[in-house]
Coordinates of C-alpha atoms and ligand atoms in Angstrom, one line a residue:
M226 CA -17.1 1.3 4.4
L227 CA -14.5 -1.3 3.5
F228 CA -11.0 -0.1 4.4
S229 CA -7.8 -1.4 2.9
F230 CA -4.2 -0.7 4.0
A231 CA -2.3 0.1 0.8
P232 CA 0.8 -1.8 -0.1
M233 CA 4.0 0.2 0.6
E234 CA 7.2 -1.4 -0.4
G235 CA 9.8 -1.1 2.5
V236 CA 7.1 0.0 5.0
T237 CA 4.1 -2.3 5.3
L238 CA 6.0 -5.6 5.4
Y239 CA 4.7 -8.5 7.5
P240 CA 6.2 -7.5 10.9
Y241 CA 4.5 -4.1 10.4
R242 CA 1.2 -5.6 9.3
R243 CA 1.1 -8.2 12.0
L244 CA 1.7 -5.6 14.8
H245 CA -0.7 -3.1 13.2
A246 CA -3.5 -5.6 13.0
E247 CA -2.9 -6.6 16.6
M248 CA -2.7 -3.0 18.0
F249 CA -5.1 -1.3 15.6
P250 CA -7.7 -3.8 14.5
G251 CA -10.4 -2.9 12.1
V252 CA -8.6 -2.8 8.7
D253 CA -10.6 -5.1 6.3
R254 CA -7.7 -5.9 4.1
Y255 CA -3.9 -5.5 3.9
Y256 CA -2.2 -5.6 0.5
A257 CA 1.4 -6.9 0.4
P258 CA 4.0 -4.9 -1.5
F259 CA 4.5 -6.3 -5.0
I260 CA 6.2 -9.5 -6.0
A261 CA 8.1 -9.0 -9.2
P262 CA 8.7 -12.4 -10.8
D263 CA 11.3 -13.0 -13.5
G264 CA 10.4 -14.7 -16.8
S265 CA 10.1 -18.1 -15.3
G266 CA 8.0 -17.0 -12.3
K267 CA 10.9 -16.9 -9.8
Y268 CA 11.0 -14.1 -7.2
K269 CA 13.0 -12.9 -4.2
A270 CA 13.0 -15.0 -1.0
S271 CA 12.2 -11.9 1.0
N272 CA 8.9 -11.6 -1.1
L273 CA 8.1 -15.2 -0.2
R274 CA 8.7 -14.6 3.5
D275 CA 6.5 -11.6 3.3
I276 CA 3.4 -13.5 2.1
L277 CA 3.9 -16.9 3.7
P278 CA 0.6 -17.6 5.5
E279 CA 2.3 -18.5 8.8
N280 CA 3.8 -14.9 8.8
N281 CA 0.4 -13.4 8.2
R282 CA -2.0 -14.8 10.7
G283 CA -4.8 -12.7 12.2
Y284 CA -5.7 -10.5 9.2
T285 CA -6.7 -10.7 5.6
L286 CA -3.8 -10.3 3.2
I287 CA -4.0 -9.9 -0.6
P288 CA -0.7 -10.5 -2.3
Q289 CA 0.2 -8.3 -5.3
I290 CA 2.1 -9.1 -8.5
L291 CA 4.0 -6.7 -10.8
C292 CA 4.4 -8.3 -14.2
N293 CA 3.4 -7.8 -17.8
R294 CA 3.5 -11.4 -19.1
P295 CA 0.8 -14.0 -18.5
E296 CA 3.1 -17.0 -17.7
P297 CA 5.1 -15.6 -14.8
F298 CA 1.9 -14.0 -13.4
L299 CA 0.1 -17.4 -13.6
A300 CA 3.0 -19.3 -12.1
V301 CA 3.0 -17.0 -9.0
A302 CA -0.8 -17.1 -8.9
R303 CA -0.7 -20.9 -8.8
E304 CA 1.7 -20.8 -5.9
L305 CA -0.5 -18.4 -4.1
A306 CA -3.5 -20.6 -4.7
A307 CA -1.6 -23.6 -3.2
M308 CA -0.8 -21.5 -0.1
G309 CA -4.6 -20.9 0.3
Y310 CA -5.0 -17.4 -1.0
R311 CA -8.2 -16.6 -2.8
E312 CA -7.3 -13.4 -4.5
V313 CA -4.3 -11.8 -6.1
N314 CA -3.8 -8.2 -7.1
L315 CA -2.2 -6.9 -10.3
N316 CA -0.1 -3.8 -10.0
L317 CA -0.8 -1.3 -12.8
G318 CA 0.3 1.7 -10.7
C319 CA 4.0 1.6 -10.0
P320 CA 5.4 4.9 -11.4
S321 CA 9.1 4.2 -11.1
A322 CA 11.0 5.0 -14.3
T323 CA 12.8 1.6 -14.4
V324 CA 9.5 -0.2 -14.0
V325 CA 7.5 2.0 -16.5
S326 CA 10.3 1.7 -19.2
K327 CA 9.9 -2.1 -19.1
H328 CA 6.1 -1.6 -19.7
K329 CA 5.3 -2.9 -16.2
G330 CA 3.2 -1.2 -13.5
A331 CA 1.8 2.1 -14.8
G332 CA 3.8 1.4 -18.0
L333 CA 1.2 -1.1 -19.1
L334 CA -1.4 1.7 -19.3
A335 CA 0.4 3.2 -22.3
D336 CA -1.0 0.6 -24.6
P337 CA -4.7 -0.4 -23.9
A338 CA -4.6 -3.1 -26.6
A339 CA -1.6 -4.8 -25.1
L340 CA -3.2 -4.4 -21.6
D341 CA -6.4 -6.0 -22.9
A342 CA -4.5 -9.0 -24.3
F343 CA -2.7 -9.5 -21.0
L344 CA -5.9 -9.2 -19.0
E345 CA -7.6 -11.7 -21.3
E346 CA -5.0 -14.3 -20.5
I347 CA -4.7 -13.8 -16.8
F348 CA -8.5 -13.5 -16.2
S349 CA -9.3 -16.6 -18.2
R350 CA -6.5 -18.7 -16.7
S351 CA -5.9 -17.5 -13.1
P352 CA -6.7 -20.2 -10.5
L353 CA -7.8 -17.4 -8.1
A354 CA -9.7 -14.2 -8.3
V355 CA -7.9 -11.2 -9.7
S356 CA -8.2 -7.6 -8.5
V357 CA -6.4 -4.7 -10.1
K358 CA -4.7 -1.6 -8.7
T359 CA -4.3 1.0 -11.3
R360 CA -3.5 4.7 -11.9
M361 CA -5.9 6.7 -14.1
G362 CA -3.4 7.0 -17.0
L363 CA 0.2 7.4 -17.9
E364 CA 0.4 11.1 -18.9
G365 CA -3.1 12.3 -17.7
T366 CA -6.2 11.1 -16.0
E367 CA -8.3 11.9 -19.1
E368 CA -6.9 8.5 -20.4
F369 CA -9.1 6.7 -17.8
P370 CA -12.4 6.3 -19.6
A371 CA -10.7 4.3 -22.4
L372 CA -8.8 2.2 -19.8
L373 CA -12.0 1.6 -17.9
E374 CA -13.6 0.2 -21.0
V375 CA -10.9 -2.4 -21.1
F376 CA -11.2 -3.2 -17.4
E377 CA -15.0 -3.5 -17.7
K378 CA -14.5 -6.5 -20.0
Y379 CA -13.1 -8.6 -17.1
P380 CA -14.6 -9.8 -13.8
A381 CA -12.1 -8.0 -11.5
A382 CA -12.8 -8.8 -7.8
E383 CA -12.0 -5.1 -7.2
L384 CA -10.6 -2.2 -9.2
I385 CA -8.6 0.0 -6.9
V386 CA -8.1 3.4 -8.5
H387 CA -5.2 5.6 -7.4
A388 CA -6.8 8.8 -8.7
R389 CA -3.7 10.1 -10.4
A390 CA -1.8 9.5 -13.7
R391 CA 1.7 8.1 -13.5
S392 CA 3.0 11.6 -14.4
G393 CA 1.7 12.9 -11.1
M394 CA 3.8 10.4 -9.2
Y395 CA 2.7 10.9 -5.5
K396 CA 2.3 14.7 -5.8
S397 CA -0.5 15.8 -8.2
V398 CA -3.9 16.6 -7.0
P399 CA -6.1 13.5 -7.2
D400 CA -8.8 13.6 -9.9
L401 CA -11.8 13.3 -7.7
A402 CA -14.2 14.3 -10.5
G403 CA -12.7 11.7 -12.9
F404 CA -12.9 9.0 -10.2
A405 CA -16.6 9.9 -9.4
A406 CA -17.5 9.7 -13.1
A407 CA -16.0 6.2 -13.3
L408 CA -17.7 5.1 -10.1
E409 CA -21.1 6.2 -11.5
K410 CA -20.5 4.4 -14.8
S411 CA -18.7 1.2 -13.8
H412 CA -20.3 -2.1 -12.8
L413 CA -17.0 -3.1 -11.2
P414 CA -16.5 -2.7 -7.4
L415 CA -14.3 0.4 -7.4
C416 CA -12.1 1.3 -4.5
Y417 CA -10.8 4.9 -4.1
N418 CA -7.1 5.5 -3.3
G419 CA -5.1 8.7 -3.0
N420 CA -4.4 11.4 -0.3
V421 CA -6.9 10.3 2.3
F422 CA -4.9 11.5 5.3
S423 CA -7.6 12.5 7.8
P424 CA -11.4 12.3 8.5
A425 CA -11.7 15.6 6.6
G426 CA -9.9 14.1 3.7
L427 CA -12.3 11.1 3.6
K428 CA -15.3 13.5 3.9
K429 CA -14.0 15.4 0.8
V430 CA -13.8 12.2 -1.2
L431 CA -17.2 11.1 -0.1
A432 CA -18.7 14.5 -1.0
A433 CA -17.3 14.1 -4.6
A434 CA -18.1 10.4 -4.9
P435 CA -21.3 9.7 -2.9
G436 CA -22.1 6.0 -2.7
L437 CA -18.4 5.0 -2.5
E438 CA -18.0 1.9 -0.4
R439 CA -14.3 1.1 -0.6
V440 CA -11.3 3.2 0.3
M441 CA -7.6 2.3 0.4
I442 CA -5.1 4.3 2.4
G443 CA -1.3 4.2 2.4
R444 CA 0.8 7.2 3.6
G445 CA -1.9 8.6 5.9
A446 CA -2.0 5.4 7.8
A447 CA 1.8 5.0 7.8
A448 CA 1.9 8.3 9.6
D449 CA -1.0 7.6 12.0
P450 CA -1.5 3.9 12.6
A451 CA -4.9 4.7 14.3
L452 CA -6.2 6.5 11.2
F453 CA -8.6 3.7 10.3
R454 CA -10.0 3.7 13.8
R455 CA -10.4 7.5 13.7
L456 CA -12.2 7.2 10.3
R457 CA -14.6 4.7 11.9
G458 CA -15.4 7.3 14.6
G459 CA -13.1 5.8 17.2
A460 CA -10.5 7.5 19.4
A461 CA -7.5 9.5 18.1
L462 CA -4.0 8.1 18.4
E463 CA -2.3 8.5 21.8
A464 CA 1.4 9.3 22.2
A465 CA 1.8 6.3 24.4
E466 CA 0.2 3.9 21.9
L467 CA 2.4 5.3 19.1
R468 CA 5.5 4.8 21.3
E469 CA 4.6 1.3 22.1
F470 CA 3.9 0.5 18.4
L471 CA 7.2 1.9 17.3
E472 CA 9.2 0.1 20.0
R473 CA 7.4 -3.2 19.4
L474 CA 7.9 -2.8 15.6
L475 CA 11.7 -2.4 16.1
E476 CA 11.7 -5.5 18.4
A477 CA 9.8 -7.4 15.7
Y478 CA 12.4 -6.5 13.0
Q479 CA 15.2 -7.5 15.4
A480 CA 13.4 -10.8 16.2
R481 CA 13.1 -11.5 12.5
G482 CA 16.9 -11.4 12.4
L483 CA 17.4 -8.1 10.6
S484 CA 20.8 -6.5 11.2
P485 CA 20.9 -3.3 13.3
N486 CA 21.5 -1.3 10.2
H487 CA 18.6 -2.8 8.4
C488 CA 16.3 -2.2 11.5
L489 CA 17.5 1.4 11.6
A490 CA 16.8 1.9 7.9
R491 CA 13.3 0.4 8.2
M492 CA 12.4 2.6 11.2
K493 CA 13.8 5.7 9.6
E494 CA 11.7 5.0 6.5
L495 CA 8.6 4.8 8.7
W496 CA 9.5 7.9 10.5
Y497 CA 9.4 9.8 7.2
Y498 CA 5.6 9.5 7.6
V499 CA 5.3 9.5 11.5
I500 CA 7.2 12.8 11.9
W501 CA 4.1 14.5 10.5
L502 CA 2.4 13.9 13.9
F503 CA 5.1 16.1 15.5
P504 CA 4.4 19.4 13.8
G505 CA 7.3 21.8 14.3
A506 CA 9.7 19.2 15.6
S507 CA 13.0 18.8 13.9
P508 CA 13.8 15.3 12.5
K509 CA 17.5 16.2 12.5
A510 CA 18.6 13.9 15.3
L511 CA 16.6 11.0 13.8
N512 CA 18.1 11.5 10.4
K513 CA 21.6 11.6 11.8
A514 CA 21.1 8.5 13.9
R515 CA 23.7 5.9 13.0
T516 CA 23.0 3.3 15.6
L517 CA 19.9 1.9 17.3
S518 CA 21.0 3.7 20.5
D519 CA 21.2 7.0 18.6
Y520 CA 17.8 6.2 17.2
R521 CA 16.2 5.5 20.6
S522 CA 17.6 8.8 22.0
A523 CA 16.2 10.7 19.0
V524 CA 12.8 9.1 19.5
D525 CA 13.0 9.9 23.3
L526 CA 13.7 13.6 22.4
L527 CA 10.8 13.8 20.0
F528 CA 8.3 12.4 22.5
A529 CA 9.7 14.6 25.2
S530 CA 9.4 17.7 23.0
G531 CA 5.6 17.9 23.5
A532 CA 5.2 18.4 19.7
F533 CA 3.1 15.2 19.3
S534 CA -0.5 16.0 18.1
S535 CA -3.1 13.4 17.4
E536 CA -4.9 15.9 15.2
A537 CA -1.9 16.3 12.8
S538 CA -1.7 14.2 9.7
F539 CA 0.7 13.4 6.8
N540 CA 0.5 16.0 4.1
G541 CA 3.5 15.6 2.0
Ligands
FMN847 C1 7.1 4.1 -0.2 C2 5.9 3.6 -1.1 C3 5.9 2.3 -1.5 C4 4.8 1.8 -2.3 N1 4.7 0.5 -2.7 C5 3.7 0.1 -3.4 C6 3.6 -1.3 -3.8 O1 4.4 -2.2 -3.5 N2 2.5 -1.6 -4.6 C7 1.5 -0.7 -5.0 O2 0.5 -1.1 -5.6 N3 1.6 0.6 -4.6 C8 2.6 1.0 -3.8 N4 2.7 2.3 -3.4 C9 1.5 3.2 -3.7 C10 0.5 3.1 -2.5 O3 0.0 1.8 -2.4 C11 -0.6 4.1 -2.8 O4 -1.3 3.8 -4.0 C12 -0.2 5.6 -2.9 O5 0.7 5.9 -1.8 C13 -1.4 6.5 -2.8 O6 -2.1 6.3 -1.7 P1 -2.0 7.3 -0.4 O7 -2.1 8.7 -0.8 O8 -3.1 6.8 0.6 O9 -0.6 7.0 0.2 C14 3.7 2.7 -2.6 C15 3.8 4.1 -2.2 C16 4.9 4.5 -1.4 C17 4.9 6.0 -1.0

């Protein structure tokens, strides 16, 4: 099985990926959260820092672009090629209202003809291989067969399918049957994404889609950094490992020069997922933390509570 760590804006940034790859090796690919270029291909300095090769040593990174026009996409792709990247991923999954209303992310799925024209340009002119991360439709997953016909026209390095429509945001039940039908029919390398939170979750996907060779995981791995290891039959996460991971991550953000408030915000964002490994414990003190000292005390309390369970998993 080829395992990918999904891009998660605000969570899986380079300090996170670097530490994760060091402490929990075995992920085949990490995807960077999206770069959203403006009309001339310019984008935020923080996006550039996140993908600079010197910040991403020791693991395979695939950068991602969120964009609906060929020129900015190709401008960023050329920069990535010059940095040594061999593949770029196109985001056709972002469900946020501001993105979709601009016909970007999952918004591009509304008009298969416009999507086709966009793909024609980027696949014929990209200096590096292009993979695609898509939802199964805008309003419903029954839109996917028609979309798949469009994708099939192009040599995508990989088609990652988040098995929901945009309307399902991150909540609806993934359409395993629809994904399995696509896997059977498509000649593209399909990767499954959506709600794999545990070994039992992976088993369910594999039962529905036998022959699946690629799985991407986001929130489940944000909650349990050892999830990929567990899925490969290795040891479950230990409390001491998790503690070390969290402490070293905070130190990495500090070393990067983030302000204490920014560090606190990043760690709280991650704890939105990690707290699932402490069933029954209250996140109150953590949520109320206003300083890094409050934060560390709240984390101490959680680990001292005895609530940690390596068998628990994200299920939000
Ligand atoms: C906080 C957050 C940020 C995300 N950022 C991105 C992103 O930058 N690019 C992207 O393609 N998907 C993004 N996603 C979607 C995930 O990559 C993934 O497709 C989704 O969470 C479903 O997989 P999961 O059930 O394994 O989490 C994000 C999801 C979350 C919850």
